[in-house]
CSV table of C-alpha atoms in Angstrom, one decimal:
chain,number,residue,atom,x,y,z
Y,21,UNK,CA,18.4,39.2,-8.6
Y,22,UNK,CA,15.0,39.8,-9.1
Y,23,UNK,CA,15.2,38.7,-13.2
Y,24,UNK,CA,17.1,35.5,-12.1
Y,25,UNK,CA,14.2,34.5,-9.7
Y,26,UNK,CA,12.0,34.9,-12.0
Y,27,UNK,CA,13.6,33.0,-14.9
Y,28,UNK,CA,13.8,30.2,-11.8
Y,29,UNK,CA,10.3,30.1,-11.2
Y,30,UNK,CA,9.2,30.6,-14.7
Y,31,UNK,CA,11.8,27.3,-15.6
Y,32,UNK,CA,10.1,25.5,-12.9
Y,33,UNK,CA,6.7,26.5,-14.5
Y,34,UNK,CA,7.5,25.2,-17.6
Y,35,UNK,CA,9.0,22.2,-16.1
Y,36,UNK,CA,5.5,21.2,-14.6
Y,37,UNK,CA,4.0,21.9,-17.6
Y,38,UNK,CA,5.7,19.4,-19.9
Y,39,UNK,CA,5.7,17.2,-17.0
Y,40,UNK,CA,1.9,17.3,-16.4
Y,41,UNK,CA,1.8,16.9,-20.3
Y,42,UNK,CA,3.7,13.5,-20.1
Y,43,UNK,CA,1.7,12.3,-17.3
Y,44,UNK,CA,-1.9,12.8,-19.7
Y,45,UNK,CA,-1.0,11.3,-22.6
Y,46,UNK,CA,0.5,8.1,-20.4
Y,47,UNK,CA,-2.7,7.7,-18.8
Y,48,UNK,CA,-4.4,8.2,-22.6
Y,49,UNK,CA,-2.3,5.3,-23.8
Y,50,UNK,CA,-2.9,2.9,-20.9
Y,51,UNK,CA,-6.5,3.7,-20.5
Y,52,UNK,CA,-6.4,5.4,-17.4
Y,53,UNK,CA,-9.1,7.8,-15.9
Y,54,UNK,CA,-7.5,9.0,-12.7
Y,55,UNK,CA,-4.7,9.5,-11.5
Y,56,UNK,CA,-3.3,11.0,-7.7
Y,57,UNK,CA,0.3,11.2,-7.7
Y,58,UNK,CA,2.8,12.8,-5.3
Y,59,UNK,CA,6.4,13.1,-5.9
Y,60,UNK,CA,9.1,13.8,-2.9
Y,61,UNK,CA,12.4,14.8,-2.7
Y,62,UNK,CA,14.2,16.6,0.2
Y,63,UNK,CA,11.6,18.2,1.4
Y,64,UNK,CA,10.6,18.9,-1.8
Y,65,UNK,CA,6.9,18.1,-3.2
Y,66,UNK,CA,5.7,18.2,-6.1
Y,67,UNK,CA,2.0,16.6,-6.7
Y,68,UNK,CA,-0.7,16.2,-10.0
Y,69,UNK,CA,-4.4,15.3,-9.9
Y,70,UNK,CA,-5.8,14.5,-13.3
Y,71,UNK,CA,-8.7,13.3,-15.2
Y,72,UNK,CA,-11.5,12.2,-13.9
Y,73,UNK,CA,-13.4,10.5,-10.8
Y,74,UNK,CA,-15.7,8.8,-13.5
Y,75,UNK,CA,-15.3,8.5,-17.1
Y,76,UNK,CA,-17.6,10.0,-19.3
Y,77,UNK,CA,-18.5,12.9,-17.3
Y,78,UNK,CA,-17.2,16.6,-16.7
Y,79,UNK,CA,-16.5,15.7,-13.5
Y,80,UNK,CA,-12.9,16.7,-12.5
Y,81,UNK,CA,-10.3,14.3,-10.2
Y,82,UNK,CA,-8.6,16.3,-7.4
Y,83,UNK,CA,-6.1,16.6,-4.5
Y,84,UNK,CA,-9.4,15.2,-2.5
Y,85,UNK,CA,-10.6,12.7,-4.3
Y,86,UNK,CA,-11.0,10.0,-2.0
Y,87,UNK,CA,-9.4,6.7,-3.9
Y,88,UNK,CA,-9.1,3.2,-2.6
Y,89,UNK,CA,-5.5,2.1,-1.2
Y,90,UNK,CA,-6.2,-1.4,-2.2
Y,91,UNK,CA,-3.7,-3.2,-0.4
Y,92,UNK,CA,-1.7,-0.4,0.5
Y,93,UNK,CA,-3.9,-0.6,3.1
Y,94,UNK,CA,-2.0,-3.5,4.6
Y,95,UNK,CA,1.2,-1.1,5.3
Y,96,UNK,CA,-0.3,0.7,7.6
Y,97,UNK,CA,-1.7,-2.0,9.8
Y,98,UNK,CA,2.0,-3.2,10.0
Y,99,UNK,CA,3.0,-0.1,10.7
Y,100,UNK,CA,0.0,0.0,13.5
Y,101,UNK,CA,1.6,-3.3,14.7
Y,102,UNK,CA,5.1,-1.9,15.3
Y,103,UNK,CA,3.8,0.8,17.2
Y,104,UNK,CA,1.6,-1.6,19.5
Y,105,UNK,CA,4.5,-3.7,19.8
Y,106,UNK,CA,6.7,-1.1,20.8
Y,107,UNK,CA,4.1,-0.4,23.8
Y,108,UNK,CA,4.4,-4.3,25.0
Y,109,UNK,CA,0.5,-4.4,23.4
Y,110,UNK,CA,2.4,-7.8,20.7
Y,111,UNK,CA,5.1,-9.5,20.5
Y,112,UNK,CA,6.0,-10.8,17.3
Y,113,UNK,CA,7.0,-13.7,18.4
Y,114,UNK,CA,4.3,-14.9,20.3
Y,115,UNK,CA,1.6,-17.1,18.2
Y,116,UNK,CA,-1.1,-15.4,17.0
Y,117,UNK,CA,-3.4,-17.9,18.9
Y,118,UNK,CA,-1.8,-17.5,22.2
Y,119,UNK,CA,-3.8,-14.1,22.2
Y,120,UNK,CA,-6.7,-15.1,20.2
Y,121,UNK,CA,-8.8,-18.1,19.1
Y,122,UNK,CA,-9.5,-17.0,15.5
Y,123,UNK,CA,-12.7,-19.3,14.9
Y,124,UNK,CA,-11.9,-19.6,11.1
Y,125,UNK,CA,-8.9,-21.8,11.3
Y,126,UNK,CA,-11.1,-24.6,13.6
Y,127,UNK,CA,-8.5,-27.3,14.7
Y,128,UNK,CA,-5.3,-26.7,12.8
Y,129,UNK,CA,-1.9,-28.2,14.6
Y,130,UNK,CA,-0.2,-26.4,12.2
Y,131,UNK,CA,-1.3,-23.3,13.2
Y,132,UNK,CA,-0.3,-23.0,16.1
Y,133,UNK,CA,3.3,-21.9,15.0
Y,134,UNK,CA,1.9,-18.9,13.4
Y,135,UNK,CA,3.1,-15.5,14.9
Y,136,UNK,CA,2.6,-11.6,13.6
Y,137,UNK,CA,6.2,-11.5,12.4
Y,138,UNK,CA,5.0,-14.4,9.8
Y,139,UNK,CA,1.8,-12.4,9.2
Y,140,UNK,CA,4.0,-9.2,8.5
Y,141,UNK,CA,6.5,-11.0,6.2
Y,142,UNK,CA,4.0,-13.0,4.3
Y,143,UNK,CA,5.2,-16.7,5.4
Y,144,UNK,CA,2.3,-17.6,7.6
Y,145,UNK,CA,1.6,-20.6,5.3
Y,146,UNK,CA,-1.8,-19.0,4.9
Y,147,UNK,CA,-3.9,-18.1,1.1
Y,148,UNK,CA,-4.5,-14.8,0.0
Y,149,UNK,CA,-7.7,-15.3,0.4
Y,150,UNK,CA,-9.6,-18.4,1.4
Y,151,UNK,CA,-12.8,-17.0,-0.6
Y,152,UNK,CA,-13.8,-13.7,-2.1
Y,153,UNK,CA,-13.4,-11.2,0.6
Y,154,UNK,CA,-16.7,-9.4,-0.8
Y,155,UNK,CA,-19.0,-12.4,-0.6
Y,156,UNK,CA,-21.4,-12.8,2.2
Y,157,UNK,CA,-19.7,-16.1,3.5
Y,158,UNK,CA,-15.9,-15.1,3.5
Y,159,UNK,CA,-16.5,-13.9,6.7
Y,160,UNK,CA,-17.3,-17.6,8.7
Y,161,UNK,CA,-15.6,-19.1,5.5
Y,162,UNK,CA,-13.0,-22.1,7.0
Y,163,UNK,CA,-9.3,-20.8,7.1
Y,164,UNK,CA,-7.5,-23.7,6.0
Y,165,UNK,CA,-3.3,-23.3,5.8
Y,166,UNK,CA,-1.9,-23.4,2.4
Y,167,UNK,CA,1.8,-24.0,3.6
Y,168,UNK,CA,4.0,-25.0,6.7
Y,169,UNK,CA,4.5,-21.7,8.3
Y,170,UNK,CA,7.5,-20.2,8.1
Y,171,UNK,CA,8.6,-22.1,4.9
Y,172,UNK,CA,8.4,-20.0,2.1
Y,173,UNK,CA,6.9,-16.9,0.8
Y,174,UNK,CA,3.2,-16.4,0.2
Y,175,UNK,CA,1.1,-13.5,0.1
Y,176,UNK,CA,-1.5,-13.4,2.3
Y,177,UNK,CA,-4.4,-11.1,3.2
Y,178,UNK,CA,-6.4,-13.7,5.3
Y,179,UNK,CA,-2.9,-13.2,7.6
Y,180,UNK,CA,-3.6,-9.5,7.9
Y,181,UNK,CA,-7.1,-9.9,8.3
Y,182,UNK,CA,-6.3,-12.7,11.4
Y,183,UNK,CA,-3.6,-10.1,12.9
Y,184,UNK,CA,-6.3,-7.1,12.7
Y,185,UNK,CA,-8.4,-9.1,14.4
Y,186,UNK,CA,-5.4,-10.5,17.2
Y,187,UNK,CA,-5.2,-6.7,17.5
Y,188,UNK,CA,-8.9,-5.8,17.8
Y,189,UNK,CA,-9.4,-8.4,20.8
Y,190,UNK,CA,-6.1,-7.5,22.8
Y,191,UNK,CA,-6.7,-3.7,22.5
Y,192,UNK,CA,-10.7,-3.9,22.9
Y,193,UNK,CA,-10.7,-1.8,19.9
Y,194,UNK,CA,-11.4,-2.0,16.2
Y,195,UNK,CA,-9.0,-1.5,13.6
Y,196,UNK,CA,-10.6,2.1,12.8
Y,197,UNK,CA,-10.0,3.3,16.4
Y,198,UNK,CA,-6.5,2.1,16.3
Y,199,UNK,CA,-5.5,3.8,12.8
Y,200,UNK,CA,-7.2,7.0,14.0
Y,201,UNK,CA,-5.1,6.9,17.2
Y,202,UNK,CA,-1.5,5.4,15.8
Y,203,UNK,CA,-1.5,6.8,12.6
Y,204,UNK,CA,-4.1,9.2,10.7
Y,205,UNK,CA,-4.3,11.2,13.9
Y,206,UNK,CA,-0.3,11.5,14.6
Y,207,UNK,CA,0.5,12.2,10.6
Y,208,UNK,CA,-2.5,14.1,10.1
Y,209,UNK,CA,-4.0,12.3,7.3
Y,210,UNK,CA,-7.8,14.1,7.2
Y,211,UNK,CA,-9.3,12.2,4.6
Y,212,UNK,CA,-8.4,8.4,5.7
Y,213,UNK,CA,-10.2,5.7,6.7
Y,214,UNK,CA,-10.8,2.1,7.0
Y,215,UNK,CA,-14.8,2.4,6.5
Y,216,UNK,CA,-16.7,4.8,4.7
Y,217,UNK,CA,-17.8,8.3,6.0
Y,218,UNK,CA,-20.3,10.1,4.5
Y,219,UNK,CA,-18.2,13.2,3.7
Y,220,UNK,CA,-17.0,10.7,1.1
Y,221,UNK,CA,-20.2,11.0,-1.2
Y,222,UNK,CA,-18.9,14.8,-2.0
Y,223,UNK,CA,-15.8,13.6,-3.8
Y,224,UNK,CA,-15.3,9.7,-4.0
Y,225,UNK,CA,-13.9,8.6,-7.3
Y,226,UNK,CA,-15.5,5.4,-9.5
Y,227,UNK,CA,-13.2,2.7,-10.0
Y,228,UNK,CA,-12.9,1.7,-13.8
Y,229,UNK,CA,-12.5,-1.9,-15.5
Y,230,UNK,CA,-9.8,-2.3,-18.2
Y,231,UNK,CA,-11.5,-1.1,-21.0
Y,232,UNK,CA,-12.5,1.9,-19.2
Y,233,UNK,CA,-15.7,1.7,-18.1
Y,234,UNK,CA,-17.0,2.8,-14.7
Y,235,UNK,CA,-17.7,0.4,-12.0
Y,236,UNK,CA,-18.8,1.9,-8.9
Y,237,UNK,CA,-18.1,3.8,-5.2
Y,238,UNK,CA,-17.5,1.0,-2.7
Y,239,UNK,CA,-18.1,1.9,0.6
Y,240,UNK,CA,-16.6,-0.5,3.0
Y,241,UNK,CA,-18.7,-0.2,6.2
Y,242,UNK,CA,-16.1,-3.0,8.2
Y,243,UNK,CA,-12.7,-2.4,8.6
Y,244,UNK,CA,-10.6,-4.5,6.5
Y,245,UNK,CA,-6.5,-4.5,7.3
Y,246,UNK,CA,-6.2,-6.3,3.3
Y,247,UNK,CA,-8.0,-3.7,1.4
Y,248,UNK,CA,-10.6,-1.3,2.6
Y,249,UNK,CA,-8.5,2.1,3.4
Y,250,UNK,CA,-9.7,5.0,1.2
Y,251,UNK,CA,-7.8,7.6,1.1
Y,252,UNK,CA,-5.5,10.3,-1.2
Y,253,UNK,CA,-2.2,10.4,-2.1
Y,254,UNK,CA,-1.7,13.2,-0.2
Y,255,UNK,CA,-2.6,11.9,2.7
Y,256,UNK,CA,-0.4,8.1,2.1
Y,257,UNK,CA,2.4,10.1,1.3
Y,258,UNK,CA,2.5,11.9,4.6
Y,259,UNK,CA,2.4,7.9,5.9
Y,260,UNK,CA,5.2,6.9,3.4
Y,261,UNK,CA,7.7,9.6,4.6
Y,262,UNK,CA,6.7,8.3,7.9
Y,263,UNK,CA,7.8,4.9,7.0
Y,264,UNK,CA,10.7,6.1,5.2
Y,265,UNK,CA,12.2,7.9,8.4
Y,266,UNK,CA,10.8,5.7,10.7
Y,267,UNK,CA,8.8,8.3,12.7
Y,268,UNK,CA,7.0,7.0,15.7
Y,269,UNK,CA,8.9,4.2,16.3
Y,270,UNK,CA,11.8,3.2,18.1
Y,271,UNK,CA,15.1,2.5,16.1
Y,272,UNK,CA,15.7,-0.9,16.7
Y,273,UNK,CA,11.7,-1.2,15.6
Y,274,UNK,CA,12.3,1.1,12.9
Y,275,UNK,CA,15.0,-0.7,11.5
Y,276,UNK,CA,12.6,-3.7,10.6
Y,277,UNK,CA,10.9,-1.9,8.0
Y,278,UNK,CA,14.2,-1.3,6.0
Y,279,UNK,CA,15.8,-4.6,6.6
Y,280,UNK,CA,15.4,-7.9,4.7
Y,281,UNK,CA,13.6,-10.8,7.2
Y,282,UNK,CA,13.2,-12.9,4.3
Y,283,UNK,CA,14.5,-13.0,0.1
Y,284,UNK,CA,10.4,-13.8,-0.6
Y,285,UNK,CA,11.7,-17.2,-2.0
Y,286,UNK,CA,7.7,-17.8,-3.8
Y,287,UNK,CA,6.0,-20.9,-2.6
Y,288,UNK,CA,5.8,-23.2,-5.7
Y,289,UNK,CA,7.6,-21.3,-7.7
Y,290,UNK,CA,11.2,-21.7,-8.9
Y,291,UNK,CA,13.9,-18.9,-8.9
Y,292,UNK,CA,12.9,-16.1,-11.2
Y,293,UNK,CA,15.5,-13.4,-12.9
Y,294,UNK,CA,14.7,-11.0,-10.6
Y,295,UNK,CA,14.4,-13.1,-7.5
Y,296,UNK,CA,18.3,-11.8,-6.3
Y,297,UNK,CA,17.1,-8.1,-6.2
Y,298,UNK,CA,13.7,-8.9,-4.1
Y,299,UNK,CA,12.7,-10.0,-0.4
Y,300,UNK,CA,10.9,-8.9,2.4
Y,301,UNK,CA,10.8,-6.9,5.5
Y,302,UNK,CA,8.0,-6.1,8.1
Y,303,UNK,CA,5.0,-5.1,6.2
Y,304,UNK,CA,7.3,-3.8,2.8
Y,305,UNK,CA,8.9,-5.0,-0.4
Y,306,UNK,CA,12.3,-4.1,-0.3
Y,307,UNK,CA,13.8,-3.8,-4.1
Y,308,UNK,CA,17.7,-3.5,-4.9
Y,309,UNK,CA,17.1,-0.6,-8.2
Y,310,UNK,CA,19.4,1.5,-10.3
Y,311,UNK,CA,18.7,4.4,-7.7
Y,312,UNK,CA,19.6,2.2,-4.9
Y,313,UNK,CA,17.4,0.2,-2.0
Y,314,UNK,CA,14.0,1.2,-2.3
Y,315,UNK,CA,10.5,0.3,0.2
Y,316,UNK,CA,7.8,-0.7,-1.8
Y,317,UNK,CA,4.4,-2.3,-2.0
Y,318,UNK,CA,1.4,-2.2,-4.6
Y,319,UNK,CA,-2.5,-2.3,-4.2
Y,320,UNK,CA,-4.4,-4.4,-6.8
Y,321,UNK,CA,-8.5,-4.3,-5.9
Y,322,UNK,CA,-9.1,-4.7,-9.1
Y,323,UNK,CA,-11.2,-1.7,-10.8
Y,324,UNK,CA,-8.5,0.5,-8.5
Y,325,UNK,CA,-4.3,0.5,-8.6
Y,326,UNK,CA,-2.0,1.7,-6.1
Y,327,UNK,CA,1.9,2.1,-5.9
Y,328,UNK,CA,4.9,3.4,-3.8
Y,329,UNK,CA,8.5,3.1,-3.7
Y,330,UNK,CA,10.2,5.4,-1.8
Y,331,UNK,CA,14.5,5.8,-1.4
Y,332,UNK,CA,15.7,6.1,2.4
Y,333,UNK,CA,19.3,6.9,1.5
Y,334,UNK,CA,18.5,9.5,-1.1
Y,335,UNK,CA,14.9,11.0,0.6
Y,336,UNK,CA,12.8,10.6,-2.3
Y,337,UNK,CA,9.4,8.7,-2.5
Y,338,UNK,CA,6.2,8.6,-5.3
Y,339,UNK,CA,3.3,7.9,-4.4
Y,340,UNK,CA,0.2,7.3,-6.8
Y,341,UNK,CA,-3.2,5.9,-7.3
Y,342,UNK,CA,-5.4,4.9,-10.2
Y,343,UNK,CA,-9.1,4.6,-10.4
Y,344,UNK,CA,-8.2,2.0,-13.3
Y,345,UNK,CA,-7.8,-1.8,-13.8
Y,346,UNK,CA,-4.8,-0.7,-15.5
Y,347,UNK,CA,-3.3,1.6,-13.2
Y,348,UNK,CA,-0.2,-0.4,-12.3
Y,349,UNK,CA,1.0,-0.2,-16.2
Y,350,UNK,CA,2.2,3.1,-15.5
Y,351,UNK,CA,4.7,2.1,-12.9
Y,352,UNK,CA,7.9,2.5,-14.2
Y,353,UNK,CA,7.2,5.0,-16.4
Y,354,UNK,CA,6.3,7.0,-13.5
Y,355,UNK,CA,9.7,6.0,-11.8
Y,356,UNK,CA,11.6,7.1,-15.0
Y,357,UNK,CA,10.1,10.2,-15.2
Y,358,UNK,CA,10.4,11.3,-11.5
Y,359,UNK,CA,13.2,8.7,-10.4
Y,360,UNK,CA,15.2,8.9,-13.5
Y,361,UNK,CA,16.1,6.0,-15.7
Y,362,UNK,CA,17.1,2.6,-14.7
Y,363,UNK,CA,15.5,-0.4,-13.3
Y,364,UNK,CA,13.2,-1.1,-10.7
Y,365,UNK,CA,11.9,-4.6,-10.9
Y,366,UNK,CA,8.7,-4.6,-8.6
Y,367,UNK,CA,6.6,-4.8,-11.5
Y,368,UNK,CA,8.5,-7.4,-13.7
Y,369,UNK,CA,8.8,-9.6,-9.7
Y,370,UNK,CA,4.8,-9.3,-9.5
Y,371,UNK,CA,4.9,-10.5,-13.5
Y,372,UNK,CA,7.1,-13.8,-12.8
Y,373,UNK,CA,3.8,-14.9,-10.8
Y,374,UNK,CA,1.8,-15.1,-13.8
C-alpha cells in the first residue's frame, strides 16, 4: 500500500510538472509576464503562479500578487445586487431613477425605463463608457443613452457604475463597505478590494503593454463596480465557486445567474456563427461548450487580462489573470489543457465584435 501511494503522489508530481512546463512556454509565446491561475474540480484544486510582477526584473509573481480583476470586477457587484435584493434593499424591476437621480443622464425620457435587471443583463441602452473612465471629466461627463432600453444587447460599464451608485445612496454606504460586508468578508477573500490599500505596495504586480513592456501599479483610490477590484486568483475563485453553487443566495435568486434572460442579440450587429451558443444571465455570460453549459465573463483593462468559466453540472471552474495586454490569447488553451479538448466560444463571440 505504501509503494502504490507513493507511485500516486509521485504521478501527480510529475503531472504538475509537465503541466507547469506547458503553461511557461504558452506565456513565452504569447508574450505574457504573469500569470495567476487556479484550476477546480470536485473539491479538487490545483493552482500556478508564474513569472513575473514586472518584466525585466528578478522579481518573482506569487499566490499574493495582487492583480487587477478588470471587469471581473463587475460580477461581483451583481452578485452584491442579488444579495441586497434578496433583503428587499432593490428590486430589479423598479427603475433605477425611482431610487436615485443619477445627475449624469440630465433629462432623458428614455431613461426612465431603465431598471438593475437591464443594468445586470447589459440592455440598458447605455455606452460602455460615455468617456475614458480615467480622465478627470468622466466623472460629471453627460450620460447620454446609446439605445432604447431593453432592445438589444450592449455592454455597458456606465450601467454598472449608475447601479453602484443606486446602491451607494439606498444603503448609505459605498461600494467598498458593501463588498467587504456581502462578499470578501462571507468568502473570505483577504486580499480584495475595490480601492487601494497600502499593504498592496508589498506585492502589487505591473501591468504590461503588448509588446511586453511595463506600464505601471494603478491604485484606484474610488470604488469603481466596471473595473477597479484588485485582487488574486485565489481569492476570485473562492467568489466563482460561490457563483457556481449559488451560496448566499436564495434558489429562486440563485437560479438567475445560471439561466438565460437574454441570447445577447449585439446592438448593430447581425447574427454571428456563434451567436446560437451565447446569451446572457444576471451579471454572467452563459456559453453552450463541448463540456457542457458554462458561466463566464472576461476583464479587458487593457495592460491587465482576466478570465473565468466555470461548469455547474460537472463542478469544475478556472480562474486566471494576466498582468499582459495579451493575456486573454491564452484562453482556450488554458481550457484545453485543464478542461479538455473541444470548443468554448467566448473568445471567438468577443472576436465577431471586431
Amino acid at each position: 500500500m505504501r509503494l502504490f501511494l507513493t507511485m500516486l503522489l509521485w504521478l501527480s508530481a510529475f503531472a504538475a510538472t509537465a503541466q507547469q512546463a506547458e503553461l511557461t512556454a504558452l506565456l513565452q509565446k504569447e508574450n505574457v509576464p504573469g500569470l495567476q491561475l487556479v484550476f477546480s474540480k470536485k473539491g479538487e484544486t490545483v493552482q500556478y503562479s508564474l513569472g513575473a510582477p514586472e518584466a525585466g526584473t528578478t522579481k518573482t509573481l506569487t499566490a499574493n500578487t495582487i492583480m487587477q480583476a478588470a471587469s471581473l470586477s463587475k460580477v461581483v457587484l451583481a452578485y452584491t445586487t442579488l444579495r441586497l435584493h434578496d433583503r428587499g434593499v432593490i428590486n430589479l424591476d423598479k427603475p433605477l431613477l425611482g431610487y436615485y437621480n443619477y445627475p449624469r443622464l440630465g433629462t432623458q425620457p428614455r431613461a426612465a425605463a431603465i431598471t438593475a435587471r437591464m443594468v445586470l443583463t447589459h440592455t440598458s441602452g447605455l455606452p460602455n463608457w460615455a468617456e475614458n473612465p480615467l480622465g478627470a471629466t468622466w466623472a460629471t461627463s453627460h450620460l447620454k443613452l446609446k439605445y432604447v432600453p431593453d432592445s438589444c444587447w450592449n455592454y455597458s460599464g456606465e450601467g454598472f457604475v449608475w447601479l453602484q451608485k443606486t446602491l451607494e445612496h439606498v444603503t448609505g454606504k459605498s461600494l467598498q463597505v458593501l463588498a467587504q460586508e456581502e462578499v470578501f468578508g462571507p468568502l473570505r477573500m483577504k486580499n480584495s478590494s475595490f480601492v487601494w490599500r497600502e499593504a498592496f505596495a508589498r506585492d502589487a504586480s505591473f501591468g504590461h503593454d503588448a509588446s511586453g513592456k511595463p506600464t505601471e501599479v494603478r491604485k484606484f483610490n474610488a470604488p469603481n463596480a466596471g473595473f477597479s477590484l484588485l485582487t488574486t486568483a485565489s481569492d476570485y475563485s473562492r467568489f466563482v465557486q460561490a457563483l457556481m453553487v449559488g451560496q448566499g443566495l436564495k434558489p429562486a435568486t440563485a437560479q438567475l445567474l445560471a439561466t438565460t434572460a437574454n441570447p445577447a442579440n449585439r446592438c448593430g450587429l447581425g447574427p454571428t456563427p456563434t451567436d446560437p451558443y451565447i446569451s446572457w444571465a444576471h451579471g454572467v455570460g452563459l456559453a453552450n461548450t463541448s463540456a457542457g453549459t458554462a458561466l463566464w465573463h472576461w476583464g479587458d483593462n487593457g495592460d491587465f487580462k482576466a478570465f473565468f468559466m466555470t461548469f455547474p453540472a460537472q463542478k469544475t471552474s478556472l480562474v486566471f489573470f494576466t498582468n499582459s495586454a495579451n493575456g486573454l490569447k491564452l484562453t482556450d488553451e488554458l481550457l484545453r489543457l485543464f478542461v479538455g479538448p473541444g470548443e468554448y466560444r467566448a473568445m471567438q463571440w468577443l472576436a465577431e465584435e471586431k
